[in-house]
mmCIF file of C-alpha atoms in Angstrom:
data_model
loop_
_atom_site.group_PDB
_atom_site.id
_atom_site.type_symbol
_atom_site.label_atom_id
_atom_site.label_comp_id
_atom_site.label_asym_id
_atom_site.label_seq_id
_atom_site.Cartn_x
_atom_site.Cartn_y
_atom_site.Cartn_z
ATOM 1 C CA MET E 12 84.258 112.163 152.347
ATOM 2 C CA VAL E 13 87.759 111.789 153.756
ATOM 3 C CA LEU E 14 89.902 108.970 153.607
ATOM 4 C CA PRO E 15 91.877 107.617 156.413
ATOM 5 C CA SER E 16 95.606 108.115 154.870
ATOM 6 C CA ARG E 17 96.135 104.550 154.700
ATOM 7 C CA GLN E 18 92.687 103.923 152.311
ATOM 8 C CA ARG E 19 93.942 107.167 150.674
ATOM 9 C CA VAL E 20 97.250 105.050 149.462
ATOM 10 C CA GLN E 21 95.571 101.668 148.107
ATOM 11 C CA TYR E 22 93.052 104.178 146.154
ATOM 12 C CA LEU E 23 96.045 105.604 145.447
ATOM 13 C CA ILE E 24 97.160 102.555 144.508
ATOM 14 C CA LEU E 25 94.096 101.441 142.361
ATOM 15 C CA VAL E 26 93.578 104.396 140.681
ATOM 16 C CA ALA E 27 97.810 104.402 138.987
ATOM 17 C CA LEU E 28 96.992 100.435 138.383
ATOM 18 C CA VAL E 29 93.620 100.694 136.080
ATOM 19 C CA ALA E 30 95.345 103.614 134.010
ATOM 20 C CA LEU E 31 98.421 101.626 133.494
ATOM 21 C CA LEU E 32 96.004 98.966 132.377
ATOM 22 C CA ALA E 33 94.062 100.592 130.253
ATOM 23 C CA GLY E 34 96.910 101.927 128.792
ATOM 24 C CA CYS E 35 98.439 98.340 128.023
ATOM 25 C CA ALA E 36 94.786 97.931 126.677
ATOM 26 C CA GLY E 37 95.489 100.912 123.012
ATOM 27 C CA ALA E 38 99.054 99.487 123.325
ATOM 28 C CA GLU E 39 99.473 99.089 118.908
ATOM 29 C CA LYS E 40 100.457 95.242 117.988
ATOM 30 C CA ALA E 41 103.846 93.746 117.492
ATOM 31 C CA PRO E 42 104.399 94.369 113.649
ATOM 32 C CA GLN E 43 104.173 91.901 111.385
ATOM 33 C CA GLY E 44 107.201 89.337 111.653
ATOM 34 C CA SER E 45 107.766 89.811 115.220
ATOM 35 C CA GLY E 46 106.852 86.496 117.089
ATOM 36 C CA ASP E 47 104.904 83.777 116.798
ATOM 37 C CA ALA E 48 101.953 85.874 114.449
ATOM 38 C CA SER E 49 101.532 84.849 111.090
ATOM 39 C CA LEU E 50 102.168 87.038 108.001
ATOM 40 C CA PRO E 51 99.403 87.624 105.743
ATOM 41 C CA GLY E 52 99.732 89.194 102.330
ATOM 42 C CA PRO E 53 100.813 87.814 98.472
ATOM 43 C CA LEU E 54 104.336 88.175 99.139
ATOM 44 C CA VAL E 55 104.783 85.484 101.601
ATOM 45 C CA GLY E 56 104.822 81.743 101.216
ATOM 46 C CA LYS E 57 105.957 81.774 97.558
ATOM 47 C CA ARG E 58 109.990 81.844 96.080
ATOM 48 C CA TRP E 59 110.973 84.202 94.162
ATOM 49 C CA THR E 60 113.747 84.560 91.626
ATOM 50 C CA LEU E 61 115.765 87.548 90.136
ATOM 51 C CA LEU E 62 115.129 89.173 87.745
ATOM 52 C CA LEU E 63 116.861 92.730 87.660
ATOM 53 C CA VAL E 64 118.953 94.541 90.201
ATOM 54 C CA GLY E 65 118.594 98.421 89.909
ATOM 55 C CA THR E 66 116.071 98.802 86.392
ATOM 56 C CA SER E 67 117.690 97.271 83.917
ATOM 57 C CA ASP E 68 120.329 95.411 85.027
ATOM 58 C CA ARG E 69 120.301 91.298 84.256
ATOM 59 C CA LEU E 70 123.415 89.678 86.345
ATOM 60 C CA GLU E 71 123.508 86.264 85.038
ATOM 61 C CA PHE E 72 124.606 83.649 88.202
ATOM 62 C CA ALA E 73 124.842 79.086 87.233
ATOM 63 C CA THR E 74 122.749 79.781 90.400
ATOM 64 C CA ARG E 75 119.882 82.351 89.554
ATOM 65 C CA PRO E 76 119.331 83.438 93.003
ATOM 66 C CA TRP E 77 116.083 83.891 95.161
ATOM 67 C CA PHE E 78 113.636 83.405 98.967
ATOM 68 C CA GLU E 79 111.115 82.827 100.277
ATOM 69 C CA ILE E 80 108.901 84.156 103.000
ATOM 70 C CA SER E 81 107.249 81.644 105.522
ATOM 71 C CA PRO E 82 103.796 82.736 107.177
ATOM 72 C CA ARG E 83 106.080 82.907 110.684
ATOM 73 C CA GLY E 84 108.137 86.069 108.350
ATOM 74 C CA GLU E 85 111.291 83.720 108.114
ATOM 75 C CA VAL E 86 113.277 84.083 105.461
ATOM 76 C CA THR E 87 115.400 81.758 103.619
ATOM 77 C CA GLY E 88 117.525 82.150 100.061
ATOM 78 C CA PHE E 89 120.397 81.885 97.998
ATOM 79 C CA ASP E 90 122.114 84.908 96.637
ATOM 80 C CA GLY E 91 123.992 83.799 93.680
ATOM 81 C CA CYS E 92 126.518 82.617 95.967
ATOM 82 C CA ASN E 93 125.231 81.662 99.660
ATOM 83 C CA ARG E 94 122.811 80.507 101.724
ATOM 84 C CA ILE E 95 120.948 83.214 103.037
ATOM 85 C CA ASN E 96 118.957 84.146 105.823
ATOM 86 C CA THR E 97 116.882 86.548 107.851
ATOM 87 C CA ARG E 98 113.471 87.680 108.952
ATOM 88 C CA ALA E 99 110.686 89.571 107.439
ATOM 89 C CA THR E 100 109.045 92.690 108.850
ATOM 90 C CA LEU E 101 105.785 93.855 106.951
ATOM 91 C CA GLY E 102 103.915 96.899 107.721
ATOM 92 C CA ALA E 103 100.841 98.888 106.569
ATOM 93 C CA ASN E 104 101.107 100.630 103.072
ATOM 94 C CA ASN E 105 103.472 97.890 101.623
ATOM 95 C CA HIS E 106 106.544 98.526 104.138
ATOM 96 C CA ILE E 107 109.210 95.666 103.925
ATOM 97 C CA GLU E 108 112.229 95.563 106.204
ATOM 98 C CA PHE E 109 114.581 92.021 106.353
ATOM 99 C CA GLY E 110 116.795 91.418 109.846
ATOM 100 C CA ASP E 111 120.174 91.378 109.333
ATOM 101 C CA ILE E 112 121.297 89.248 107.069
ATOM 102 C CA ALA E 113 123.557 85.702 107.193
ATOM 103 C CA SER E 114 124.690 83.623 104.931
ATOM 104 C CA THR E 115 127.067 81.038 104.162
ATOM 105 C CA ARG E 116 131.226 81.829 103.649
ATOM 106 C CA MET E 117 131.545 80.064 100.141
ATOM 107 C CA ALA E 118 134.144 81.971 97.530
ATOM 108 C CA CYS E 119 132.323 81.911 93.702
ATOM 109 C CA PRO E 120 133.488 83.983 90.957
ATOM 110 C CA ASP E 121 129.826 86.026 91.111
ATOM 111 C CA MET E 122 130.630 87.269 94.887
ATOM 112 C CA GLU E 123 130.546 91.185 93.819
ATOM 113 C CA LYS E 124 127.006 89.860 91.168
ATOM 114 C CA SER E 125 125.633 88.466 94.692
ATOM 115 C CA ARG E 126 126.407 91.229 97.423
ATOM 116 C CA ARG E 127 124.166 93.863 94.546
ATOM 117 C CA VAL E 128 121.386 91.016 96.064
ATOM 118 C CA THR E 129 121.997 91.353 99.616
ATOM 119 C CA ASP E 130 121.885 95.306 99.335
ATOM 120 C CA MET E 131 118.999 95.341 97.169
ATOM 121 C CA LEU E 132 116.949 93.044 100.410
ATOM 122 C CA ASN E 133 119.631 95.051 102.486
ATOM 123 C CA SER E 134 117.978 98.622 101.804
ATOM 124 C CA ALA E 135 114.142 97.112 100.844
ATOM 125 C CA TYR E 136 111.759 99.341 102.106
ATOM 126 C CA ALA E 137 108.838 98.879 100.278
ATOM 127 C CA TYR E 138 107.334 97.227 97.675
ATOM 128 C CA LEU E 139 105.111 96.501 94.722
ATOM 129 C CA ILE E 140 103.425 93.038 93.308
ATOM 130 C CA ASP E 141 101.867 93.065 89.602
ATOM 131 C CA HIS E 142 100.384 90.280 88.720
ATOM 132 C CA ASP E 143 103.991 87.601 88.790
ATOM 133 C CA ARG E 144 106.082 90.373 89.577
ATOM 134 C CA LEU E 145 107.499 91.875 92.494
ATOM 135 C CA VAL E 146 109.698 94.553 92.985
ATOM 136 C CA PHE E 147 111.952 96.652 95.861
ATOM 137 C CA PHE E 148 112.031 100.033 96.084
ATOM 138 C CA GLY E 149 114.721 101.823 98.631
ATOM 139 C CA PRO E 150 113.168 105.046 101.160
ATOM 140 C CA ASP E 151 113.307 106.886 98.251
ATOM 141 C CA GLN E 152 111.366 105.701 96.167
ATOM 142 C CA ARG E 153 114.442 104.309 93.774
ATOM 143 C CA VAL E 154 113.723 101.002 92.471
ATOM 144 C CA LEU E 155 116.337 98.603 93.626
ATOM 145 C CA GLY E 156 115.807 95.451 91.781
ATOM 146 C CA GLY E 157 112.289 93.233 90.314
ATOM 147 C CA TRP E 158 111.443 89.883 91.365
ATOM 148 C CA ARG E 159 109.194 86.429 89.335
ATOM 149 C CA LYS E 160 106.896 84.259 91.463
ATOM 150 C CA SER E 161 108.551 81.182 90.685
#
């Protein structure tokens, strides 16, 4: 059956639209932590306080660093000197990524130690939770530091 020219164009447009819609239906979901989706898991909705930077450095602060991840992926916390805010994305295989960290600009005697805390968050690639302990790992599987559930 041969279609007239106009019907042929309409048929091709219809086929293209069906193909486009089929491609959209199979698209991946947005990563957790974006949009209005709720983040699941044991990391979310708890306050985590700093234990160690690296594998053994126990840094002393007047007020111990902490962070929390809300079910919407919003991160609030304190790096030992300044309040911090960012977003977290959680993925398969305990993957974690923190967005650009915004902070207040207080001058403190512990600025270098505070920077080590924010560097740990910026470098976090994966995490492991064991009871009330949280450990962050870098992309090279090196331990970046540990936190305790408060």
